[in-house]
Coordinates of C-alpha atoms in Angstrom, one line a residue:
Chain A
X1 CA 0.0 0.0 0.0
X2 CA 2.8 2.4 0.9
X3 CA 4.4 1.7 -2.5
X4 CA 1.1 2.1 -4.3
X5 CA 0.6 5.6 -2.8
X6 CA 4.2 6.9 -3.3
X7 CA 5.0 5.4 -6.7
X8 CA 3.0 7.8 -8.9
X9 CA 5.0 10.7 -7.4
X10 CA 8.4 9.2 -7.0
X11 CA 8.7 7.2 -10.2
X12 CA 8.2 10.1 -12.6
X13 CA 10.6 12.3 -10.7
X14 CA 13.3 9.7 -10.7
X15 CA 12.6 9.0 -14.4
X16 CA 12.8 12.7 -15.2
X17 CA 16.4 12.8 -13.9
X18 CA 17.3 9.8 -15.9
X19 CA 15.6 11.1 -18.9
X20 CA 17.6 14.3 -18.7
X21 CA 20.8 12.1 -18.9
X22 CA 19.4 10.3 -21.9
X23 CA 18.9 13.5 -23.9
X24 CA 21.3 12.2 -26.6
X25 CA 19.4 9.0 -27.1
X26 CA 16.0 10.0 -28.4
X27 CA 14.5 6.5 -28.6
X28 CA 15.5 5.4 -25.1
X29 CA 14.1 8.7 -23.7
X30 CA 10.8 8.2 -25.4
X31 CA 10.6 4.6 -24.4
X32 CA 11.4 5.5 -20.8
X33 CA 8.6 8.1 -20.6
X34 CA 6.1 5.7 -22.1
X35 CA 7.1 2.9 -19.8
X36 CA 7.0 5.1 -16.7
X37 CA 3.6 6.5 -17.5
X38 CA 2.2 3.1 -18.2
X39 CA 3.6 1.9 -14.9
X40 CA 2.0 4.8 -13.1
X41 CA -1.3 4.1 -14.7
X42 CA -1.2 0.5 -13.6
X43 CA -0.3 1.7 -10.2
X44 CA -3.1 4.2 -10.1
X45 CA -5.6 1.5 -11.1
X46 CA -4.3 -0.9 -8.4
X47 CA -4.5 2.0 -5.9
X48 CA -8.1 2.6 -6.8
X49 CA -8.9 -1.0 -6.3
X50 CA -7.0 -1.1 -3.0
X51 CA -8.6 2.1 -1.7
X52 CA -12.0 0.9 -2.7
X53 CA -11.5 -2.3 -0.7
X54 CA -9.6 -1.0 2.4
X55 CA -10.5 2.7 2.6
X56 CA -8.3 5.7 2.8
X57 CA -4.5 5.1 2.8
X58 CA -2.0 7.5 4.3
X59 CA 1.8 7.4 4.0
X60 CA 4.2 9.5 6.1
X61 CA 7.4 10.1 4.3
X62 CA 10.8 9.6 6.0
X63 CA 9.3 8.3 9.3
X64 CA 8.2 11.7 10.5
X65 CA 5.0 12.0 12.5
X66 CA 2.1 12.7 10.0
X67 CA 1.6 16.2 11.1
X68 CA 5.2 17.2 10.9
X69 CA 6.5 15.6 7.8
X70 CA 5.2 15.2 4.3
X71 CA 2.1 13.1 4.1
X72 CA 0.5 11.5 1.1
X73 CA -3.0 10.3 1.3
X74 CA -5.2 8.4 -1.2
X75 CA -8.9 8.2 -1.0
X76 CA -11.5 7.2 -3.7
X77 CA -11.6 10.7 -5.2
X78 CA -7.8 11.1 -5.6
X79 CA -7.2 7.6 -6.8
X80 CA -10.0 7.8 -9.4
X81 CA -8.9 11.2 -10.7
X82 CA -5.2 10.0 -10.7
X83 CA -6.1 7.0 -12.9
X84 CA -8.0 9.0 -15.4
X85 CA -5.4 11.8 -15.5
X86 CA -2.4 9.5 -16.0
X87 CA -4.3 7.6 -18.7
X88 CA -4.9 10.8 -20.7
X89 CA -1.4 12.0 -20.1
X90 CA -0.2 8.7 -21.6
X91 CA -2.4 9.1 -24.7
X92 CA -1.2 12.6 -25.2
X93 CA 2.4 11.5 -24.8
X94 CA 1.9 9.0 -27.6
X95 CA 0.4 11.8 -29.8
X96 CA 3.4 14.0 -29.1
X97 CA 5.8 11.2 -30.0
X98 CA 3.8 10.5 -33.2
X99 CA 3.9 14.1 -34.1
X100 CA 7.6 14.2 -33.5
X101 CA 8.6 16.4 -30.5
X102 CA 11.7 18.4 -31.2
X103 CA 14.5 16.8 -29.2
X104 CA 17.0 19.5 -29.9
X105 CA 17.0 23.0 -31.4
X106 CA 20.4 23.9 -32.8
X107 CA 23.0 23.1 -30.2
X108 CA 20.7 23.2 -27.2
X109 CA 18.6 20.2 -25.9
X110 CA 14.9 20.6 -25.7
X111 CA 13.8 18.9 -22.5
X112 CA 10.3 17.8 -23.5
X113 CA 10.4 14.4 -21.9
X114 CA 11.9 15.4 -18.5
X115 CA 9.5 18.3 -18.2
X116 CA 6.6 16.0 -19.1
X117 CA 7.5 13.5 -16.5
X118 CA 7.8 16.2 -13.9
X119 CA 4.4 17.5 -14.9
X120 CA 2.9 14.1 -14.3
X121 CA 4.7 13.8 -11.0
X122 CA 3.3 17.2 -9.9
X123 CA -0.2 16.2 -10.9
X124 CA 0.0 12.9 -9.0
X125 CA 1.4 14.8 -5.9
X126 CA -1.4 17.3 -6.1
X127 CA -4.0 14.5 -6.2
X128 CA -2.3 12.5 -3.4
X129 CA -1.3 15.4 -1.2
X130 CA -2.2 15.0 2.5
X131 CA -1.4 18.5 3.7
X132 CA -1.8 21.9 2.4
X133 CA 1.8 22.9 2.1
X134 CA 2.6 19.8 0.2
X135 CA -0.3 20.7 -2.1
X136 CA 1.5 24.0 -2.7
X137 CA 4.7 22.2 -3.5
X138 CA 2.7 19.9 -5.9
X139 CA 1.3 22.9 -7.7
X140 CA 4.8 24.4 -8.0
X141 CA 6.3 21.2 -9.4
X142 CA 3.4 21.0 -11.9
X143 CA 3.4 24.6 -12.9
X144 CA 7.2 24.9 -13.1
X145 CA 7.3 22.1 -15.6
X146 CA 4.3 23.6 -17.4
X147 CA 6.3 26.9 -17.7
X148 CA 9.1 25.0 -19.4
X149 CA 6.7 23.1 -21.7
X150 CA 4.8 26.2 -22.8
X151 CA 7.9 28.1 -23.7
X152 CA 9.8 25.1 -25.1
X153 CA 11.8 26.1 -28.1
X154 CA 9.5 29.1 -28.4
X155 CA 9.3 32.0 -30.8
X156 CA 8.2 35.5 -30.0
X157 CA 4.5 34.7 -29.9
X158 CA 4.9 31.9 -27.5
X159 CA 7.3 33.7 -25.3
X160 CA 4.6 36.4 -25.0
X161 CA 1.9 33.9 -24.2
X162 CA 4.2 32.0 -21.9
X163 CA 4.9 35.2 -19.9
X164 CA 1.2 35.9 -19.3
X165 CA 0.7 32.3 -18.3
X166 CA 3.7 32.2 -16.0
X167 CA 3.0 35.5 -14.3
X168 CA -0.6 34.7 -13.5
X169 CA 0.3 31.3 -12.2
X170 CA 3.1 32.8 -10.1
X171 CA 0.8 35.3 -8.6
X172 CA -1.7 32.6 -7.6
X173 CA 1.1 30.5 -6.2
X174 CA 2.2 33.3 -4.0
X175 CA -1.3 33.9 -2.9
X176 CA -1.6 30.2 -2.1
X177 CA 1.5 30.4 0.1
X178 CA 0.1 33.5 1.8
X179 CA -3.1 31.5 2.5
X180 CA -1.0 28.6 3.9
X181 CA 0.8 31.0 6.2
X182 CA -2.5 32.5 7.4
X183 CA -4.1 29.2 7.9
X184 CA -1.1 27.9 9.9
X185 CA -1.2 31.1 12.0
X186 CA -4.9 30.5 12.7
X187 CA -4.8 26.8 13.4
X188 CA -1.2 25.7 14.0
X189 CA -1.3 22.9 11.4
X190 CA -1.3 22.3 7.6
X191 CA -2.3 18.7 7.7
X192 CA -5.7 18.3 6.0
X193 CA -7.1 15.8 8.5
X194 CA -6.1 17.9 11.5
X195 CA -7.3 21.1 9.8
X196 CA -10.7 19.5 9.2
X197 CA -11.0 19.2 13.0
X198 CA -9.6 22.6 13.9
X199 CA -11.3 24.9 11.3
X200 CA -14.6 24.1 13.0
X201 CA -13.4 25.9 16.1
X202 CA -12.4 29.1 14.4
X203 CA -14.1 32.4 14.6
X204 CA -16.8 32.7 11.9
X205 CA -15.2 35.7 10.2
X206 CA -11.7 34.2 10.2
X207 CA -13.0 31.0 8.8
X208 CA -14.9 32.6 6.0
X209 CA -11.9 34.8 5.1
X210 CA -9.6 31.8 4.9
X211 CA -12.1 29.8 2.9
X212 CA -12.6 32.7 0.5
X213 CA -8.8 33.2 0.2
X214 CA -8.3 29.6 -0.8
X215 CA -11.3 29.8 -3.2
X216 CA -9.7 32.7 -5.0
X217 CA -6.3 30.9 -5.3
X218 CA -7.8 27.8 -6.8
X219 CA -10.3 29.9 -8.9
X220 CA -7.2 31.5 -10.6
X221 CA -5.7 28.1 -11.2
X222 CA -9.0 26.6 -12.5
X223 CA -9.7 29.7 -14.7
X224 CA -13.0 30.6 -13.2
X225 CA -14.6 33.8 -14.6
X226 CA -13.6 36.6 -13.9
X227 CA -10.1 35.1 -13.2
X228 CA -9.9 33.3 -16.5
X229 CA -8.1 35.8 -18.8
X230 CA -4.8 34.0 -18.8
X231 CA -6.1 30.7 -20.1
X232 CA -7.4 31.6 -23.6
X233 CA -4.3 33.7 -24.1
X234 CA -1.7 31.2 -23.1
X235 CA -3.0 27.7 -24.0
X236 CA -3.6 28.1 -27.8
X237 CA -0.1 29.1 -28.7
X238 CA 1.5 25.9 -27.5
X239 CA 1.8 22.8 -29.7
X240 CA -1.3 20.6 -29.7
X241 CA -0.2 17.9 -27.3
X242 CA 1.0 20.4 -24.7
X243 CA -2.2 22.4 -24.9
X244 CA -4.2 19.1 -24.7
X245 CA -2.4 17.9 -21.5
X246 CA -2.6 21.4 -19.9
X247 CA -6.3 21.6 -20.7
X248 CA -7.0 18.1 -19.5
X249 CA -5.0 18.2 -16.3
X250 CA -4.0 21.6 -14.9
X251 CA -7.4 23.4 -14.5
X252 CA -8.9 20.1 -13.2
X253 CA -6.2 19.9 -10.5
X254 CA -7.3 23.4 -9.5
X255 CA -11.0 22.2 -9.3
X256 CA -9.9 19.1 -7.4
X257 CA -8.0 21.3 -4.9
X258 CA -11.1 23.5 -4.6
X259 CA -13.3 20.5 -3.9
X260 CA -10.8 19.0 -1.4
X261 CA -10.2 22.1 0.6
X262 CA -13.7 23.5 0.7
X263 CA -15.5 20.2 1.5
X264 CA -13.0 19.2 4.2
X265 CA -11.9 22.5 5.8
X266 CA -14.9 24.8 5.3
X267 CA -17.9 22.6 5.1
X268 CA -21.3 24.3 4.9
X269 CA -24.9 23.2 5.0
X270 CA -26.6 25.2 2.3
X271 CA -26.1 26.2 -1.3
X272 CA -23.1 28.5 -1.8
X273 CA -24.3 31.6 -3.6
X274 CA -20.9 33.0 -4.3
X275 CA -19.8 29.9 -6.2
X276 CA -23.2 29.6 -7.8
X277 CA -22.8 33.1 -9.2
X278 CA -19.3 32.3 -10.4
X279 CA -20.6 29.1 -12.0
X280 CA -23.3 30.9 -14.0
X281 CA -20.8 33.6 -15.1
X282 CA -18.2 31.1 -16.0
X283 CA -20.5 29.0 -18.1
X284 CA -22.1 31.9 -20.0
X285 CA -19.1 34.2 -20.4
X286 CA -16.9 31.2 -21.5
X287 CA -19.2 29.9 -24.1
X288 CA -20.0 33.3 -25.5
X289 CA -16.3 33.9 -25.8
X290 CA -15.9 30.6 -27.6
X291 CA -18.5 31.6 -30.2
X292 CA -16.7 34.8 -31.0
X293 CA -13.4 33.1 -31.7
X294 CA -11.9 32.5 -35.1
X295 CA -9.0 30.2 -34.1
X296 CA -10.0 26.7 -33.3
X297 CA -7.6 26.3 -30.4
X298 CA -8.9 29.5 -28.8
X299 CA -12.5 28.4 -29.4
X300 CA -11.7 25.2 -27.5
X301 CA -9.9 27.1 -24.8
X302 CA -13.0 29.2 -24.2
X303 CA -15.1 26.1 -24.2
X304 CA -12.8 24.8 -21.5
X305 CA -13.3 27.9 -19.4
X306 CA -17.1 27.6 -19.9
X307 CA -17.2 24.0 -18.8
X308 CA -15.3 24.7 -15.6
X309 CA -18.6 26.3 -14.7
X310 CA -20.3 22.9 -14.7
X311 CA -17.9 21.7 -12.0
X312 CA -18.5 24.8 -9.9
X313 CA -22.2 24.0 -10.4
X314 CA -21.7 20.8 -8.4
X315 CA -19.5 22.5 -5.8
X316 CA -22.0 25.3 -5.3
X317 CA -24.8 22.8 -4.4
X318 CA -22.5 21.5 -1.6
X319 CA -24.2 18.1 -1.1
X320 CA -23.4 14.5 -2.0
X321 CA -25.4 14.7 -5.2
X322 CA -23.7 17.9 -6.3
X323 CA -20.2 16.7 -5.6
X324 CA -21.0 13.4 -7.4
X325 CA -22.0 15.5 -10.5
X326 CA -18.8 17.6 -10.2
X327 CA -16.6 14.5 -10.0
X328 CA -18.3 12.9 -12.9
X329 CA -17.9 16.1 -14.9
X330 CA -14.2 16.3 -14.1
X331 CA -13.6 12.8 -15.3
X332 CA -15.7 13.4 -18.5
X333 CA -14.0 16.7 -19.1
X334 CA -10.4 15.5 -18.7
X335 CA -10.9 12.9 -21.4
X336 CA -13.1 14.8 -23.8
X337 CA -11.3 18.2 -23.7
X338 CA -8.0 16.4 -24.3
X339 CA -9.5 14.6 -27.3
X340 CA -10.9 17.8 -28.8
X341 CA -7.5 19.5 -28.6
X342 CA -5.8 16.5 -30.2
X343 CA -8.3 16.5 -33.0
X344 CA -7.6 20.3 -33.5
X345 CA -3.9 19.4 -33.6
X346 CA -4.6 16.8 -36.3
X347 CA -6.6 19.4 -38.3
X348 CA -3.9 22.0 -37.9
X349 CA -1.2 19.5 -38.9
X350 CA -3.0 18.7 -42.1
X351 CA -4.2 22.1 -43.1
X352 CA -1.5 24.3 -41.7
X353 CA -4.0 26.8 -40.2
X354 CA -6.1 27.1 -37.2
X355 CA -8.2 30.0 -38.4
X356 CA -11.9 28.9 -38.9
X357 CA -12.5 31.4 -41.8
X358 CA -9.5 30.0 -43.7
X359 CA -10.5 26.4 -43.2
X360 CA -14.0 27.2 -44.4
X361 CA -13.0 29.3 -47.3
X362 CA -11.3 26.3 -48.8
X363 CA -14.7 24.9 -49.1
X364 CA -16.0 27.6 -51.4
X365 CA -12.8 28.5 -53.3
X366 CA -11.7 25.0 -54.3
X367 CA -15.0 23.5 -55.1
X368 CA -16.1 19.9 -55.2
X369 CA -13.4 18.5 -57.3
X370 CA -10.8 19.4 -54.7
X371 CA -12.9 17.9 -52.1
X372 CA -12.8 14.5 -53.8
X373 CA -9.1 14.7 -54.1
X374 CA -8.2 15.7 -50.6
X375 CA -11.3 15.0 -48.4
X376 CA -10.6 15.0 -44.7
X377 CA -10.2 11.4 -43.8
X378 CA -13.5 10.2 -42.3
X379 CA -11.5 8.9 -39.3
X380 CA -10.6 12.5 -38.3
X381 CA -14.1 13.8 -38.7
X382 CA -15.5 10.9 -36.7
X383 CA -12.8 11.5 -34.0
X384 CA -14.0 15.1 -33.8
X385 CA -17.7 14.3 -33.9
X386 CA -17.7 11.9 -30.9
X387 CA -16.0 14.2 -28.3
X388 CA -17.8 17.3 -29.7
X389 CA -21.2 15.7 -29.2
X390 CA -20.1 14.5 -25.8
X391 CA -19.0 18.0 -24.9
X392 CA -22.4 19.4 -25.9
X393 CA -24.1 16.9 -23.7
X394 CA -25.9 14.8 -26.4
X395 CA -27.0 11.4 -25.0
X396 CA -25.6 8.8 -24.7
X397 CA -22.1 10.2 -24.4
X398 CA -20.2 11.0 -21.2
X399 CA -21.1 14.7 -21.2
X400 CA -24.8 13.8 -21.1
X401 CA -24.3 11.6 -18.1
X402 CA -22.3 14.1 -16.2
X403 CA -24.7 17.0 -17.0
X404 CA -27.6 14.8 -16.1
X405 CA -26.1 14.0 -12.7
X406 CA -25.7 17.7 -12.1
X407 CA -29.2 18.6 -13.2
X408 CA -30.6 15.8 -11.0
X409 CA -28.7 17.2 -8.1
X410 CA -30.1 20.6 -8.8
X411 CA -33.7 19.4 -8.9
X412 CA -33.1 17.5 -5.7
X413 CA -31.8 20.6 -4.1
X414 CA -34.7 22.7 -5.4
X415 CA -33.3 26.1 -4.4
X416 CA -33.4 29.3 -6.5
X417 CA -29.6 29.1 -7.1
X418 CA -29.9 25.5 -8.2
X419 CA -32.5 26.4 -10.8
X420 CA -30.6 29.4 -12.0
X421 CA -27.5 27.3 -12.5
X422 CA -29.5 24.7 -14.3
X423 CA -30.9 27.2 -16.7
X424 CA -27.4 28.6 -17.4
X425 CA -26.2 25.0 -17.9
X426 CA -28.8 24.2 -20.4
X427 CA -28.2 27.5 -22.4
X428 CA -24.5 26.7 -22.3
X429 CA -25.0 23.2 -23.6
X430 CA -27.0 24.6 -26.5
X431 CA -24.4 27.2 -27.3
X432 CA -21.6 24.6 -27.0
X433 CA -23.4 22.6 -29.6
X434 CA -23.4 25.8 -31.8
X435 CA -19.6 26.3 -31.2
X436 CA -19.0 22.6 -32.0
X437 CA -21.0 22.9 -35.3
X438 CA -18.9 25.9 -36.3
X439 CA -15.8 23.8 -35.7
X440 CA -17.3 20.9 -37.5
X441 CA -17.7 22.9 -40.6
X442 CA -14.0 23.6 -40.5
X443 CA -12.9 20.1 -39.6
X444 CA -15.0 18.5 -42.3
X445 CA -14.1 20.9 -45.1
X446 CA -11.7 19.6 -47.8
X447 CA -8.0 19.8 -47.1
X448 CA -5.5 21.1 -49.5
X449 CA -2.4 20.8 -47.3
X450 CA 0.1 17.9 -47.0
X451 CA -1.9 14.8 -46.1
X452 CA 0.9 12.8 -44.5
X453 CA -1.0 10.2 -42.5
X454 CA 0.5 9.7 -39.1
X455 CA -0.7 6.5 -37.6
X456 CA 0.4 7.2 -34.0
X457 CA -1.2 10.6 -33.7
X458 CA -4.5 9.4 -35.1
X459 CA -4.2 6.3 -33.0
X460 CA -3.6 8.2 -29.8
X461 CA -6.5 10.5 -30.5
X462 CA -8.7 7.5 -31.2
X463 CA -7.5 6.0 -27.9
X464 CA -8.7 9.1 -26.0
X465 CA -12.0 9.1 -27.8
X466 CA -12.5 5.4 -27.0
X467 CA -11.8 6.2 -23.3
X468 CA -14.6 8.8 -23.5
X469 CA -16.9 6.2 -24.9
X470 CA -15.9 3.7 -22.2
X471 CA -16.8 6.3 -19.6
X472 CA -20.3 6.5 -21.2
X473 CA -20.5 2.7 -21.4
X474 CA -19.4 2.3 -17.8
X475 CA -21.5 5.2 -16.5
X476 CA -23.4 3.1 -13.9
X477 CA -20.4 1.8 -11.9
X478 CA -18.6 5.1 -12.4
X479 CA -21.5 7.2 -11.1
X480 CA -21.7 4.8 -8.1
X481 CA -18.0 5.2 -7.5
X482 CA -18.2 9.0 -7.7
X483 CA -21.1 9.0 -5.3
X484 CA -19.1 7.1 -2.7
X485 CA -16.2 9.4 -3.3
X486 CA -18.4 12.4 -2.7
X487 CA -19.9 10.7 0.4
X488 CA -16.4 10.2 1.8
X489 CA -15.6 13.9 1.2
X490 CA -18.5 15.2 3.1
X491 CA -18.5 12.5 5.8
X492 CA -15.3 13.9 7.4
Chain B
X1 CA -3.5 32.9 18.3
X2 CA -0.7 35.3 19.1
X3 CA -0.7 38.9 18.4
X4 CA 1.3 40.3 15.4
X5 CA 4.2 42.7 15.7
X6 CA 2.9 45.9 14.0
X7 CA 6.3 46.7 12.4
X8 CA 6.4 43.3 10.8
X9 CA 2.8 43.6 9.6
X10 CA 3.7 47.0 8.0
X11 CA 6.8 45.6 6.4
X12 CA 4.9 42.6 5.0
X13 CA 2.2 44.9 3.7
X14 CA 4.7 47.2 2.1
X15 CA 6.5 44.3 0.4
X16 CA 3.1 43.0 -0.9
X17 CA 2.2 46.4 -2.2
X18 CA 5.5 47.0 -3.9
X19 CA 5.6 43.5 -5.4
X20 CA 2.1 43.7 -6.9
X21 CA 2.8 47.1 -8.3
X22 CA 6.0 45.9 -10.0
X23 CA 4.2 42.8 -11.3
X24 CA 1.7 45.0 -13.0
X25 CA 4.4 46.6 -15.1
X26 CA 5.1 45.8 -18.7
X27 CA 8.8 45.1 -18.6
X28 CA 9.7 41.5 -17.7
X29 CA 12.6 42.6 -15.6
X30 CA 10.4 44.7 -13.4
X31 CA 7.9 41.8 -13.2
X32 CA 10.7 39.6 -12.1
X33 CA 11.7 42.0 -9.4
X34 CA 8.1 42.2 -8.4
X35 CA 7.9 38.5 -8.1
X36 CA 11.0 38.4 -5.9
X37 CA 9.7 41.2 -3.6
X38 CA 6.3 39.5 -3.3
X39 CA 8.0 36.2 -2.6
X40 CA 10.0 37.9 0.2
X41 CA 6.8 39.3 1.6
X42 CA 5.2 35.9 1.7
X43 CA 8.1 34.2 3.3
X44 CA 8.3 37.0 5.9
X45 CA 4.6 36.5 6.6
X46 CA 5.3 32.7 7.1
X47 CA 8.1 33.4 9.5
X48 CA 6.2 36.1 11.4
X49 CA 3.1 34.1 11.9
X50 CA 5.1 31.1 13.0
X51 CA 7.2 32.7 15.7
X52 CA 9.7 30.3 17.2
X53 CA 7.8 27.3 15.7
X54 CA 10.3 25.4 13.4
X55 CA 7.6 24.1 10.9
X56 CA 6.9 27.5 9.2
X57 CA 10.7 28.0 9.0
X58 CA 11.0 24.8 7.1
X59 CA 8.1 25.9 4.9
X60 CA 9.7 29.2 4.3
X61 CA 13.0 27.5 3.3
X62 CA 11.1 25.3 0.8
X63 CA 9.3 28.3 -0.6
X64 CA 12.7 30.2 -0.9
X65 CA 14.1 27.3 -2.9
X66 CA 11.1 27.2 -5.2
X67 CA 11.1 31.0 -5.7
X68 CA 14.8 30.8 -6.5
X69 CA 14.3 28.2 -9.2
X70 CA 11.4 30.1 -10.7
X71 CA 13.5 33.3 -10.7
X72 CA 16.2 31.6 -12.7
X73 CA 13.6 30.5 -15.2
X74 CA 12.1 34.0 -15.5
X75 CA 15.6 35.4 -16.1
X76 CA 16.1 32.9 -18.9
X77 CA 12.7 33.9 -20.3
X78 CA 13.5 37.6 -20.2
X79 CA 16.8 36.9 -21.9
X80 CA 15.1 35.0 -24.7
X81 CA 12.5 37.7 -25.1
X82 CA 15.3 40.2 -25.3
X83 CA 17.1 38.1 -27.9
X84 CA 14.0 37.6 -30.0
X85 CA 12.6 41.1 -30.0
X86 CA 15.3 43.4 -28.6
X87 CA 13.3 44.3 -25.5
X88 CA 11.7 42.5 -22.7
X89 CA 8.3 44.1 -22.7
X90 CA 5.2 41.9 -22.7
X91 CA 3.3 42.9 -25.9
X92 CA -0.4 42.9 -26.5
X93 CA -2.2 39.8 -27.7
X94 CA -2.8 40.2 -31.5
X95 CA -5.6 37.6 -31.7
X96 CA -7.8 39.7 -29.4
X97 CA -7.5 42.7 -31.6
X98 CA -8.2 40.5 -34.7
X99 CA -11.4 39.3 -33.2
X100 CA -12.4 42.9 -32.6
X101 CA -11.6 43.7 -36.2
X102 CA -13.7 40.7 -37.4
X103 CA -16.7 42.1 -35.6
X104 CA -16.1 45.6 -37.0
X105 CA -15.7 44.2 -40.5
X106 CA -18.9 42.1 -40.3
X107 CA -20.8 45.2 -39.3
X108 CA -19.7 47.2 -42.2
X109 CA -18.9 44.8 -45.0
X110 CA -20.9 41.6 -45.1
X111 CA -18.9 39.4 -47.5
X112 CA -15.3 40.2 -48.0
X113 CA -12.5 38.5 -46.2
X114 CA -10.3 41.5 -45.7
X115 CA -7.7 40.1 -43.4
X116 CA -6.3 37.6 -45.8
X117 CA -6.0 39.5 -49.0
X118 CA -5.0 36.5 -51.0
X119 CA -8.4 34.8 -50.4
X120 CA -10.4 37.9 -51.2
X121 CA -10.9 37.7 -54.9
X122 CA -12.8 34.5 -55.2
X123 CA -14.6 34.4 -51.9
X124 CA -17.9 35.7 -53.0
X125 CA -20.1 32.9 -51.8
X126 CA -21.6 34.5 -48.8
X127 CA -18.8 33.8 -46.4
X128 CA -18.8 32.1 -43.1
X129 CA -20.7 32.7 -39.9
X130 CA -19.0 36.1 -39.3
X131 CA -20.5 37.6 -42.4
X132 CA -23.9 38.1 -41.0
X133 CA -23.9 41.8 -40.2
X134 CA -26.4 44.2 -41.7
X135 CA -25.7 45.1 -45.3
X136 CA -24.0 48.5 -45.2
X137 CA -21.6 50.5 -47.2
X138 CA -18.4 48.9 -48.3
X139 CA -16.3 51.9 -47.5
X140 CA -14.3 50.9 -44.4
X141 CA -10.8 50.8 -45.7
X142 CA -10.1 54.2 -44.2
X143 CA -11.0 53.1 -40.7
X144 CA -8.8 50.1 -40.5
X145 CA -5.8 51.9 -39.4
X146 CA -7.5 53.5 -36.4

């Protein structure tokens, strides 16, 4: 059990060091990353089974007493999200390898693989972290490697985007550290289990202030409107696999941290109006932004912002049903959003442009003859269609199941805020469908660019789409698992 | 909960204010200085709130190491920006302005695809979803510069 909990963190870190030494041997480096991520995935699945059977597992590093040293803890929620996240990271890695990551630029080595391994390690640490300060370190590990990935071998445009991204993340990290300092000052501990006992005894005002502080910190990281501006600026400039893994994992880790801290440290009885308002704003502003965009990657980035609102929807309800919906939505969204970004990557790789109006103009300027010659392979259009429909919440895909869980929770709650959020969610789903149709026109239009067929990239995308379908197929057990995870969260 | 030393509180507040102010600047070097100052403020807060307790000191040490690493990265980024563009200022996002232009164009000229002049000649089929504005005068060339 000790090994199962610590391996997802330790193995990628060790491998990142080795990988850096293997910089001159591209094949060995790629093989190492794939093997390590596969091992971590197997480990995460085993951990999920073990936690499901034996309950929460906690590991104290280096023999320190749990409240003094570093603690890792795995419960249903963290094990479940870890398994999904690592699986998606593995698929995106295969896509990146298929696309050919630059291993060196001129004389300097481009450390894609070490940075990627560190990113996975940071994500694992964030999910498994048992204390608040360790969670801060996890965010730093994750973000530091993401700074490297987003500015890897970058030109002027990406350095600009990377700066905005880096600065915003740094600001939120320092706020997080400040929050940790204040929480320690108020309670004398940073261990999550201990904090859960001690925050109850705090003065109401202090308690609300600390809760709001952490909420803002994680809202920046999760790109909640009105703190979302960095995301559509930063993400679209990076290469497709990097955007995909960021979109799938980083914001969701923010949402996970929000769920973890708010449910355990600052539990409440009723609906949370503040978060409900943020949820409505995030859903609507995000999707309206997506509709206005002309660049498919930016369109998807705004869709990502918009759908963070659905997770807030579940958090705002603050009951078992709401958290179940939020967890289901996180799982669905990790897979589907990564799939859509990978498809966008395929389209851009084939056509050489990400601008919607250019993709569409090929349709009219080249006519039907060109379409017969260079039609977009049906595989790619199908790979787009499945996650796009899922994103819009069309039954029977995973998006429908997650949205249905949320709406069911809202009806069960029956409050004004719940109905407001439901209305916003329905409008957002419709508008998402519209945004996806816009993108569909571009994806399905004939292609004139080089049509080099890369089996690995298409295969990796297909893998992610299949995982999305598997989520829909296994919705029953998954919903039941999420419900137990939500129950555990609120029980303590 | 122990009471805070007023001097320390003021110093921490001052560091935060100066740090945030610097981080809002355009030049990456100033942003970097802002980040360092803000980091110092946070670490000082950690130490002040902890008193003689060793745990916050360990946390501050960890935070210092992290801040140090990030600072090195930011320096490298500023250097690359300087090499690529000759300065280290964070420029505006071009895509944002392009989207604004698209709206403006759709309002005044329903069909043409002005931005990509190479496409313009044969794109007379009614255009994409952007070309849905009211049919107005085609005279908008003059406004584009401003």
